Coordinates of C-alpha atoms in Angstrom, one line a residue:
X1 CA -92.5 -47.9 72.3
X2 CA -89.6 -48.6 74.8
X3 CA -88.6 -45.6 76.9
X4 CA -85.2 -44.0 76.5
X5 CA -84.8 -44.0 80.3
X6 CA -82.6 -47.1 80.3
X7 CA -80.0 -46.0 77.8
X8 CA -79.7 -42.3 78.4
X9 CA -76.7 -43.3 80.5
X10 CA -75.1 -45.0 77.5
X11 CA -71.3 -45.6 77.9
X12 CA -71.6 -45.1 81.7
X13 CA -68.4 -47.1 81.9
X14 CA -66.8 -43.9 80.5
X15 CA -69.0 -41.2 82.1
X16 CA -65.8 -39.3 83.0
X17 CA -64.9 -39.3 79.4
X18 CA -67.7 -36.9 78.6
X19 CA -66.2 -34.3 80.8
X20 CA -68.8 -34.6 83.6
X21 CA -66.1 -35.5 86.1
X22 CA -63.6 -33.0 84.8
X23 CA -61.8 -35.6 82.7
X24 CA -61.1 -33.1 79.9
X25 CA -59.0 -30.9 82.3
X26 CA -56.6 -33.7 83.1
X27 CA -53.2 -33.7 81.5
X28 CA -53.1 -35.6 78.3
X29 CA -49.7 -36.9 79.1
X30 CA -50.9 -38.4 82.3
X31 CA -54.1 -39.8 80.8
X32 CA -53.2 -43.4 81.2
X33 CA -52.4 -42.9 84.9
X34 CA -55.8 -41.2 85.5
X35 CA -58.1 -43.6 83.8
X36 CA -58.7 -46.9 85.5
X37 CA -59.5 -50.3 84.1
X38 CA -62.5 -50.6 86.4
X39 CA -63.9 -47.3 85.3
X40 CA -63.6 -48.2 81.7
X41 CA -65.2 -51.7 82.0
X42 CA -67.7 -50.7 84.7
X43 CA -70.3 -53.1 86.1
X44 CA -74.1 -53.5 85.8
X45 CA -76.8 -55.4 87.5
X46 CA -79.4 -54.3 85.0
X47 CA -81.5 -56.8 83.2
X48 CA -81.2 -60.6 82.7
X49 CA -79.5 -60.9 79.3
X50 CA -76.1 -59.5 78.4
X51 CA -74.7 -59.2 74.9
X52 CA -71.0 -58.4 74.1
X53 CA -70.5 -57.0 70.6
X54 CA -67.2 -56.8 68.6
X55 CA -67.1 -56.1 64.9
X56 CA -64.8 -55.2 62.0
X57 CA -61.6 -56.0 63.8
X58 CA -59.9 -56.8 60.5
X59 CA -57.4 -59.2 62.1
X60 CA -55.8 -56.5 64.3
X61 CA -54.6 -58.3 67.3
X62 CA -52.2 -55.6 68.4
X63 CA -52.9 -52.1 69.9
X64 CA -53.0 -49.6 67.1
X65 CA -53.7 -46.0 66.3
X66 CA -56.9 -45.4 64.3
X67 CA -58.2 -42.0 63.3
X68 CA -61.9 -41.6 62.9
X69 CA -63.2 -39.8 59.8
X70 CA -63.2 -36.1 59.2
X71 CA -65.6 -36.5 56.4
X72 CA -68.6 -38.9 56.8
X73 CA -71.3 -37.5 54.5
X74 CA -74.9 -38.7 54.9
X75 CA -77.4 -38.3 52.2
X76 CA -81.2 -38.5 52.0
X77 CA -82.7 -39.4 55.4
X78 CA -79.2 -39.8 56.8
X79 CA -78.0 -36.3 56.1
X80 CA -76.9 -34.4 59.2
X81 CA -77.6 -37.2 61.7
X82 CA -75.6 -40.0 63.3
X83 CA -73.4 -41.6 62.3
X84 CA -72.8 -38.8 59.8
X85 CA -71.6 -36.3 62.3
X86 CA -67.9 -35.5 62.9
X87 CA -65.8 -33.2 65.0
X88 CA -67.7 -30.4 66.7
X89 CA -71.1 -31.7 65.6
X90 CA -70.4 -35.2 67.0
X91 CA -69.1 -33.7 70.3
X92 CA -72.2 -31.5 70.6
X93 CA -74.6 -34.5 69.9
X94 CA -73.1 -36.5 72.8
X95 CA -71.9 -33.8 75.1
X96 CA -68.2 -34.8 74.7
X97 CA -65.6 -32.5 76.0
X98 CA -63.0 -31.5 73.4
X99 CA -59.6 -33.0 74.2
X100 CA -61.1 -35.7 76.4
X101 CA -60.4 -39.4 76.1
X102 CA -63.7 -40.1 74.4
X103 CA -63.0 -37.2 72.0
X104 CA -59.7 -38.8 71.0
X105 CA -61.4 -42.2 70.6
X106 CA -64.4 -41.0 68.6
X107 CA -63.3 -38.0 66.6
X108 CA -60.4 -36.8 64.4
X109 CA -59.5 -33.3 65.8
X110 CA -55.9 -32.9 67.1
X111 CA -55.4 -36.6 66.6
X112 CA -51.7 -36.6 66.7
X113 CA -51.4 -34.7 70.0
X114 CA -54.1 -36.7 71.7
X115 CA -52.7 -40.0 70.4
X116 CA -49.3 -39.2 72.0
X117 CA -51.1 -38.7 75.3
X118 CA -53.7 -41.4 75.4
X119 CA -51.8 -44.0 73.4
X120 CA -52.8 -46.9 71.2
X121 CA -56.2 -48.6 71.4
X122 CA -57.3 -52.1 71.0
X123 CA -55.3 -55.3 71.3
X124 CA -57.0 -58.7 71.5
X125 CA -55.4 -59.5 74.9
X126 CA -57.0 -56.3 76.3
X127 CA -60.3 -57.2 74.7
X128 CA -60.1 -60.6 76.4
X129 CA -59.7 -58.8 79.7
X130 CA -62.9 -56.9 79.1
X131 CA -64.8 -60.0 78.0
X132 CA -63.7 -62.0 81.0
X133 CA -64.6 -59.1 83.3
X134 CA -68.1 -59.0 81.9
X135 CA -68.5 -62.7 82.1
X136 CA -67.3 -62.8 85.6
X137 CA -70.3 -60.7 86.4
X138 CA -72.6 -62.3 83.8
X139 CA -71.2 -65.8 83.1
X140 CA -73.7 -66.5 80.3
X141 CA -73.1 -63.2 78.4
X142 CA -73.3 -63.8 74.6
X143 CA -70.2 -62.7 72.7
X144 CA -71.2 -61.8 69.1
X145 CA -68.8 -61.0 66.3
X146 CA -70.1 -58.8 63.4
X147 CA -67.6 -60.1 60.8
X148 CA -64.6 -58.8 58.9
X149 CA -62.5 -60.8 61.4
X150 CA -60.4 -63.2 59.3
X151 CA -58.8 -60.5 57.0
X152 CA -56.5 -57.4 57.3
X153 CA -53.1 -58.5 58.6
X154 CA -50.0 -60.4 57.4
X155 CA -50.6 -63.4 59.8
X156 CA -54.3 -63.6 58.7
X157 CA -53.3 -63.5 55.1
X158 CA -50.6 -66.2 55.5
X159 CA -52.8 -68.5 57.5
X160 CA -55.9 -68.0 55.4
X161 CA -57.7 -66.6 58.5
X162 CA -56.8 -69.6 60.8
X163 CA -55.0 -67.3 63.3
X164 CA -58.2 -65.3 63.9
X165 CA -60.4 -68.4 63.9
X166 CA -58.2 -69.8 66.7
X167 CA -58.1 -66.5 68.6
X168 CA -61.8 -65.9 68.5
X169 CA -62.5 -69.4 69.5
X170 CA -60.3 -68.8 72.6
X171 CA -62.2 -65.5 73.2
X172 CA -65.3 -67.6 73.6
X173 CA -67.3 -66.2 70.7
X174 CA -70.9 -67.6 70.4
X175 CA -71.9 -66.5 66.9
X176 CA -70.6 -64.5 64.0
X177 CA -71.6 -63.2 60.6
X178 CA -69.3 -62.3 57.6
X179 CA -68.1 -60.1 54.8
X180 CA -64.3 -60.1 54.0
X181 CA -64.2 -63.7 55.2
X182 CA -65.5 -64.7 51.7
X183 CA -62.5 -63.2 50.0
X184 CA -60.6 -66.2 51.3
X185 CA -62.7 -68.1 48.8
X186 CA -65.9 -70.2 49.3
X187 CA -63.9 -73.4 49.6
X188 CA -61.8 -72.0 52.4
X189 CA -64.9 -70.6 54.2
X190 CA -66.6 -74.0 54.0
X191 CA -63.4 -75.7 55.2
X192 CA -63.3 -73.5 58.3
X193 CA -67.1 -73.6 59.0
X194 CA -67.5 -77.4 58.4
X195 CA -64.2 -78.8 59.5
X196 CA -61.8 -76.1 60.6
X197 CA -62.7 -76.1 64.3
X198 CA -64.8 -73.0 64.2
X199 CA -66.6 -72.7 67.5
X200 CA -69.1 -69.8 67.0
X201 CA -72.2 -70.3 64.9
X202 CA -71.6 -69.0 61.4
X203 CA -74.8 -67.2 60.6
X204 CA -76.1 -65.8 57.3
X205 CA -79.8 -65.8 56.6
X206 CA -79.2 -63.9 53.4
X207 CA -76.6 -66.3 51.9
X208 CA -78.1 -68.6 49.3
X209 CA -76.9 -71.3 47.0
X210 CA -77.1 -70.0 43.4
X211 CA -78.2 -73.3 41.8
X212 CA -80.8 -74.3 44.4
X213 CA -81.8 -70.9 45.7
X214 CA -81.8 -72.1 49.3
X215 CA -80.0 -71.0 52.4
X216 CA -76.4 -72.3 52.7
X217 CA -75.5 -71.5 56.4
X218 CA -77.6 -71.3 59.5
X219 CA -80.1 -68.5 59.5
X220 CA -80.1 -68.1 63.3
X221 CA -79.1 -69.7 66.6
X222 CA -81.4 -69.8 69.6
X223 CA -79.7 -69.3 73.0
X224 CA -81.1 -69.7 76.4
X225 CA -79.8 -67.0 78.7
X226 CA -81.0 -65.9 82.1
X227 CA -84.1 -68.0 81.6
X228 CA -84.8 -66.2 78.4
X229 CA -84.9 -67.5 74.8
X230 CA -82.6 -65.2 72.7
X231 CA -82.6 -65.6 68.9
X232 CA -79.5 -64.3 67.1
X233 CA -80.1 -63.9 63.3
X234 CA -77.1 -63.4 61.0
X235 CA -77.1 -60.9 58.1
X236 CA -73.9 -61.1 56.0
X237 CA -72.7 -58.2 53.8
X238 CA -75.4 -58.1 51.1
X239 CA -73.4 -56.7 48.2
X240 CA -70.5 -59.2 48.1
X241 CA -70.5 -59.8 44.3
X242 CA -70.4 -56.0 43.7
X243 CA -67.8 -54.9 46.3
X244 CA -65.6 -58.0 46.1
X245 CA -64.7 -60.6 43.4
X246 CA -67.7 -62.8 42.7
X247 CA -65.4 -65.4 41.1
X248 CA -64.1 -66.2 44.6
X249 CA -67.6 -67.4 45.7
X250 CA -69.5 -68.2 42.5
X251 CA -71.9 -70.7 44.0
X252 CA -73.3 -68.1 46.5
X253 CA -75.7 -65.2 46.2
X254 CA -76.2 -62.6 48.9
X255 CA -78.5 -59.5 48.8
X256 CA -80.6 -57.7 51.4
X257 CA -83.4 -60.2 51.3
X258 CA -85.7 -58.1 53.5
X259 CA -88.6 -60.5 53.1
X260 CA -86.5 -63.4 54.0
X261 CA -85.2 -61.7 57.1
X262 CA -88.8 -60.8 58.1
X263 CA -89.8 -64.5 57.7
X264 CA -86.9 -65.6 59.9
X265 CA -88.0 -63.1 62.6
X266 CA -91.5 -64.5 62.5
X267 CA -90.0 -68.0 62.6
X268 CA -87.9 -67.4 65.7
X269 CA -90.8 -65.7 67.4
X270 CA -93.0 -68.7 66.7
X271 CA -90.3 -70.9 68.1
X272 CA -90.4 -69.0 71.4
X273 CA -87.8 -66.2 71.1
X274 CA -88.5 -63.5 73.7
X275 CA -85.8 -61.2 72.3
X276 CA -84.5 -61.0 68.7
X277 CA -81.1 -59.8 67.8
X278 CA -79.9 -59.1 64.2
X279 CA -76.1 -59.6 64.0
X280 CA -75.6 -57.5 60.9
X281 CA -73.0 -56.5 58.4
X282 CA -75.3 -54.3 56.4
X283 CA -73.8 -51.0 57.4
X284 CA -75.5 -48.4 59.7
X285 CA -77.8 -46.6 57.2
X286 CA -79.1 -49.9 55.8
X287 CA -79.7 -51.2 59.3
X288 CA -81.6 -48.1 60.3
X289 CA -83.9 -48.7 57.4
X290 CA -84.2 -52.4 58.4
X291 CA -85.3 -51.3 61.8
X292 CA -88.0 -49.3 60.2
X293 CA -89.1 -51.8 57.6
X294 CA -88.8 -55.2 59.5
X295 CA -91.0 -55.5 62.6
X296 CA -90.0 -57.7 65.5
X297 CA -86.3 -57.0 65.8
X298 CA -85.3 -55.8 69.3
X299 CA -81.6 -55.1 68.8
X300 CA -79.5 -54.7 65.7
X301 CA -75.7 -55.1 66.3
X302 CA -74.6 -53.2 63.2
X303 CA -71.3 -53.4 61.4
X304 CA -69.4 -52.8 58.1
X305 CA -69.3 -49.0 58.1
X306 CA -67.0 -48.9 61.2
X307 CA -69.2 -46.4 63.1
X308 CA -68.8 -46.1 66.8
X309 CA -71.6 -44.4 68.8
X310 CA -71.7 -43.9 72.5
X311 CA -75.4 -44.4 72.6
X312 CA -77.9 -46.8 70.9
X313 CA -80.1 -45.3 68.3
X314 CA -83.7 -46.1 68.8
X315 CA -85.9 -46.6 65.7
X316 CA -89.4 -47.6 66.7
X317 CA -88.9 -50.5 69.1
X318 CA -85.5 -51.5 67.7
X319 CA -82.2 -50.4 69.1
X320 CA -79.1 -50.0 66.9
X321 CA -75.7 -50.6 68.5
X322 CA -72.5 -49.4 66.7
X323 CA -69.3 -50.7 68.1
X324 CA -66.6 -49.3 65.9
X325 CA -63.7 -51.2 64.3
X326 CA -60.2 -52.5 64.6
X327 CA -60.7 -53.6 68.2
X328 CA -61.0 -50.0 69.5
X329 CA -64.3 -50.7 71.3
X330 CA -66.4 -53.4 72.8
X331 CA -70.1 -52.9 73.4
X332 CA -71.9 -54.3 76.4
X333 CA -75.6 -54.4 76.0
X334 CA -77.8 -55.4 79.0
X335 CA -81.4 -56.3 78.2
X336 CA -84.3 -56.5 80.6
X337 CA -86.5 -59.2 79.1
X338 CA -89.7 -59.9 81.0
X339 CA -93.3 -60.9 80.2
X340 CA -92.2 -62.3 76.8
X341 CA -90.5 -59.2 75.5
X342 CA -87.9 -56.5 75.8
X343 CA -88.7 -54.0 78.6
X344 CA -85.5 -52.0 78.8
X345 CA -81.9 -51.7 77.6
X346 CA -78.6 -50.4 79.0
X347 CA -75.5 -50.0 77.0
X348 CA -71.8 -49.3 77.4
X349 CA -69.4 -48.5 74.6
X350 CA -66.1 -49.5 76.3
X351 CA -63.0 -47.9 74.7
X352 CA -60.0 -50.3 74.8
X353 CA -57.2 -47.9 75.9
X354 CA -54.3 -50.3 75.7
X355 CA -52.3 -48.4 78.4
X356 CA -55.1 -48.7 80.9
X357 CA -56.6 -52.1 80.4
X358 CA -54.2 -54.9 81.4
X359 CA -53.5 -57.6 78.8
X360 CA -55.0 -61.0 79.6
X361 CA -52.0 -63.4 80.0
X362 CA -53.6 -66.4 78.3
X363 CA -54.7 -64.4 75.2
X364 CA -51.4 -62.6 75.0
X365 CA -49.6 -65.9 74.9
X366 CA -51.9 -67.3 72.2
X367 CA -51.6 -64.1 70.1
X368 CA -47.8 -64.3 70.4
X369 CA -47.8 -67.9 69.2
X370 CA -49.9 -67.0 66.1
X371 CA -47.5 -64.2 65.3
X372 CA -44.2 -65.9 66.0
X373 CA -43.7 -67.5 62.5
X374 CA -44.0 -64.0 61.0
X375 CA -42.5 -61.8 63.7
X376 CA -39.1 -61.2 62.1
X377 CA -40.6 -60.4 58.7
X378 CA -43.2 -58.1 60.1
X379 CA -40.9 -56.1 62.3
X380 CA -38.5 -55.1 59.6
X381 CA -38.4 -51.3 59.3
X382 CA -39.0 -50.1 55.7
X383 CA -39.1 -46.3 56.3
X384 CA -40.3 -43.5 58.5
X385 CA -43.4 -41.4 58.3
X386 CA -43.0 -37.6 58.3
X387 CA -46.8 -37.2 58.3
X388 CA -49.9 -38.6 59.9
X389 CA -50.9 -41.6 57.8
X390 CA -54.6 -42.5 58.1
X391 CA -57.2 -44.0 55.8
X392 CA -60.8 -43.5 57.0
X393 CA -63.0 -40.9 55.3
X394 CA -65.3 -40.4 52.3
X395 CA -62.4 -39.3 50.1
X396 CA -58.6 -39.6 50.1
X397 CA -56.8 -40.4 53.3
X398 CA -53.1 -39.9 53.6
X399 CA -52.3 -43.6 53.6
X400 CA -54.3 -43.7 50.3
X401 CA -52.2 -40.8 49.0
X402 CA -49.0 -42.8 49.7
X403 CA -50.4 -45.9 47.9
X404 CA -51.5 -43.8 44.9
X405 CA -48.0 -42.1 44.8
X406 CA -46.5 -45.6 44.9
X407 CA -48.6 -46.8 42.0
X408 CA -47.7 -43.8 39.9
X409 CA -43.9 -44.0 40.6
X410 CA -43.5 -47.7 40.7
X411 CA -45.8 -48.6 37.8
X412 CA -44.9 -45.6 35.7
X413 CA -48.5 -44.3 35.4
X414 CA -50.2 -40.9 35.0
X415 CA -53.2 -41.7 37.2
X416 CA -53.6 -44.1 40.2
X417 CA -56.8 -45.7 41.5
X418 CA -57.0 -47.2 45.0
X419 CA -60.2 -48.7 46.4
X420 CA -62.1 -46.9 49.2
X421 CA -61.3 -49.4 51.9
X422 CA -62.0 -48.4 55.5
X423 CA -59.6 -50.8 57.1
X424 CA -56.0 -50.0 58.1
X425 CA -54.2 -48.6 61.1
X426 CA -52.8 -45.1 61.4
X427 CA -49.1 -44.1 61.7
X428 CA -48.0 -41.0 63.6
X429 CA -45.4 -38.5 62.4
X430 CA -42.0 -39.7 63.3
X431 CA -43.1 -43.3 63.6
X432 CA -41.2 -46.1 61.9
X433 CA -43.1 -47.9 59.1
X434 CA -42.6 -51.6 59.4
X435 CA -43.6 -54.3 56.9
X436 CA -46.5 -55.1 59.3
X437 CA -47.8 -51.6 58.9
X438 CA -47.8 -52.0 55.1
X439 CA -49.7 -55.2 55.3
X440 CA -52.2 -53.6 57.7
X441 CA -53.4 -51.4 54.8
X442 CA -53.0 -53.9 52.0
X443 CA -53.4 -57.5 53.2
X444 CA -56.0 -59.2 51.0
X445 CA -56.3 -62.0 48.5
X446 CA -56.6 -60.1 45.3
X447 CA -53.7 -57.6 45.6
X448 CA -52.3 -57.4 42.1
X449 CA -51.3 -53.9 41.0
X450 CA -52.3 -53.6 37.4
X451 CA -51.1 -51.1 34.7
X452 CA -53.5 -50.3 31.8
X453 CA -54.9 -47.6 29.7
X454 CA -58.3 -46.0 30.2
X455 CA -60.1 -43.3 28.3
X456 CA -61.3 -40.2 30.1
X457 CA -64.8 -41.4 29.4
X458 CA -64.1 -44.7 31.2
X459 CA -62.6 -42.9 34.2
X460 CA -65.6 -40.7 34.6
X461 CA -67.9 -43.8 34.3
X462 CA -65.9 -45.5 37.1
X463 CA -66.1 -42.4 39.4
X464 CA -69.8 -42.0 38.7
X465 CA -70.5 -45.6 39.5
X466 CA -68.6 -45.5 42.8
X467 CA -70.3 -42.2 43.7
X468 CA -73.7 -43.7 43.1
X469 CA -72.9 -46.6 45.4
X470 CA -72.0 -44.2 48.1
X471 CA -74.3 -41.2 47.7
X472 CA -77.6 -42.7 46.4
X473 CA -80.1 -41.2 48.9
X474 CA -81.8 -44.6 49.3
X475 CA -79.6 -46.6 51.6
X476 CA -80.7 -49.9 50.0
X477 CA -78.7 -48.8 46.9
X478 CA -75.6 -47.8 48.8
X479 CA -73.3 -50.7 47.9
X480 CA -69.8 -49.3 48.2
X481 CA -67.2 -48.4 50.8
X482 CA -65.8 -44.9 50.6
X483 CA -65.0 -43.1 47.3
X484 CA -62.3 -44.5 45.1
X485 CA -59.0 -42.8 46.0
X486 CA -57.3 -41.1 43.1
X487 CA -53.8 -40.0 42.5
X488 CA -52.6 -37.7 39.6
X489 CA -56.2 -36.5 38.9
X490 CA -58.4 -33.9 40.4
X491 CA -62.2 -33.6 40.1
X492 CA -65.3 -31.9 41.4
X493 CA -68.2 -33.9 42.9
X494 CA -71.7 -32.7 43.6
X495 CA -73.1 -35.4 45.8
X496 CA -76.7 -34.3 45.4
X497 CA -76.8 -34.7 41.6
X498 CA -78.1 -37.8 39.9
X499 CA -76.0 -40.7 38.6
X500 CA -73.9 -39.6 35.6
X501 CA -73.9 -35.9 36.7
X502 CA -72.0 -35.9 39.9
X503 CA -68.5 -35.8 38.5
X504 CA -67.1 -32.8 36.6
X505 CA -63.9 -30.7 36.1
X506 CA -61.6 -33.8 35.8
X507 CA -58.0 -32.5 35.6
X508 CA -54.7 -34.2 35.0
X509 CA -52.7 -32.8 37.9
X510 CA -49.3 -33.1 36.3
X511 CA -50.2 -30.7 33.5
X512 CA -53.3 -28.9 34.6
X513 CA -55.1 -30.1 31.4
X514 CA -58.7 -31.2 31.4
X515 CA -59.2 -34.9 31.1
X516 CA -60.5 -35.6 27.5
X517 CA -63.2 -38.2 27.2
X518 CA -61.7 -39.8 24.0
X519 CA -58.1 -39.7 25.1
X520 CA -56.3 -42.7 26.8
X521 CA -54.4 -42.3 30.0
X522 CA -52.0 -44.7 31.7
X523 CA -53.6 -45.9 34.9
X524 CA -52.3 -48.1 37.7
X525 CA -54.5 -49.5 40.4
X526 CA -55.1 -52.6 42.6
X527 CA -57.8 -54.8 44.1
X528 CA -59.5 -55.3 40.8
X529 CA -62.5 -57.6 41.1
X530 CA -61.7 -59.0 37.7
X531 CA -60.3 -62.6 37.6
X532 CA -56.8 -63.0 36.2
X533 CA -55.6 -59.4 37.0
X534 CA -51.9 -59.3 36.5
X535 CA -49.2 -57.3 38.3
X536 CA -47.1 -57.3 41.4
X537 CA -48.8 -57.4 44.8
X538 CA -49.6 -54.0 46.2
X539 CA -47.6 -54.5 49.4
X540 CA -44.5 -55.0 47.2
X541 CA -45.2 -51.8 45.2
X542 CA -45.8 -49.9 48.4
X543 CA -42.7 -51.2 50.2
X544 CA -40.5 -50.4 47.2
X545 CA -41.9 -46.8 47.2
X546 CA -41.4 -46.3 50.9
X547 CA -37.8 -47.6 50.8
X548 CA -37.0 -45.2 48.0
X549 CA -38.6 -42.3 49.9
X550 CA -37.0 -43.1 53.2
X551 CA -39.1 -40.6 55.0
X552 CA -42.7 -40.3 53.7
X553 CA -44.1 -36.8 53.6
X554 CA -47.6 -36.2 52.4
X555 CA -48.9 -32.7 51.7
X556 CA -52.6 -31.9 52.2
X557 CA -54.7 -33.3 49.3
X558 CA -57.0 -30.7 47.8
X559 CA -57.6 -32.4 44.5
X560 CA -61.3 -33.3 45.2
X561 CA -63.7 -30.4 45.3
X562 CA -66.8 -31.6 47.2
X563 CA -70.1 -29.8 46.7
X564 CA -73.0 -30.5 49.0
X565 CA -71.0 -32.3 51.7

């Protein structure tokens, strides 16, 4: 087993952020003057192969605020361990000083105050600066994209992902895998991959043709770097037909395909690979199990669940790297590959503080060109936030509360359902809400806001199904995002119960009455996976609601009683 000695210094590019150099004592308001770009990016002469990992950017090209989850519940073997630690537990696990820059970047406490001091994070022009700095030191560093790249903003929606294809080409991406990309439709994906000028290898060893039951895209790409043969295997999100509309990609099947991935690992080893990298969109808990169950993988670059960890997690001889989301972080992974195998690893989780890292001029100009046709539309102010609006967490976030309130008021419903998406930027109290902000939490290709009737029994079935997809103790059966967000209804959930028994005490909040199984209720929602769903697009519903409100105030949501979290 590989020793930990080479990665105990994880995130050394930000050692000061742990508090070891007194960073936490510095003034929050002066933070951007204290941190330096060189300190954040760092340098390394370790090893002979360098990987750069970005994942789940969700088409966010601009610096944003993004609050990490307060609730990130692990079950089964993942209970009480990373990435299911938040707040004090997370700080204790990594020795992070409260109030420090890394605390702001990686946890949720005192988010508004810290955000006002440390500023926004991300921005593709800042990411380009980091990539170029690493490649100046390691010209053959591999840039690997974990997917969820072509979706999540107004420009990406209007261009069917072409803006992000062009930008990631310019960034010098070598390979990518996928998830939300397929919600553009299989025809559009093929158009981009086969004739749309996509430079990176589009990898998906688990994507098969339904009719012929054979792989559709490349399983892997072999790269020669530093005199070493590096195999990068792609693993797309395995549960596409469950989490997203299958009618958008009917000719493809996905799935975990563990045996298939094991075969591909053996194939690349036989072809001379000295190091094997799985570029994955499985989600962290699934990838942890993959590391245990599939021998021969050296590094898993994990994605989908938006986790950011300042150290790799070692499982046997496999190292898991979690690089966050929305462009907040870039991971640098240096590998010492000798004598036919991996001998050591060094890792940096580089936080992209936009007030510290200078924008790359070339990328800034290209981003501006992609945004120019939509700039006037996006910049229109719709309202103001009187509260912190955020999305991430197992249960309702305040952005989701606003969306649910909008569905109830604009669609004249008793109950609102909003999917448990993880993507979407935060808005600070007092910040103007622009149309771009609205699209950042709604931009997708099946946005219709439906209005229908559902029985109490049907509502419970929906909640039980979603809870099973999240809280099944076997990660191979965890097929969802976060819990469906609900407006107008309260409930109790015991996450340790079996399917069908987790949800109880369902209450109609407007009257305080218990939800009756055989009674129908008017329900509004959006992002239905059913083909032909009718209704206005959710961004229109949300914009009308915010305009009517003027200033959006959200009270703490205590409608979900969680047992066992």
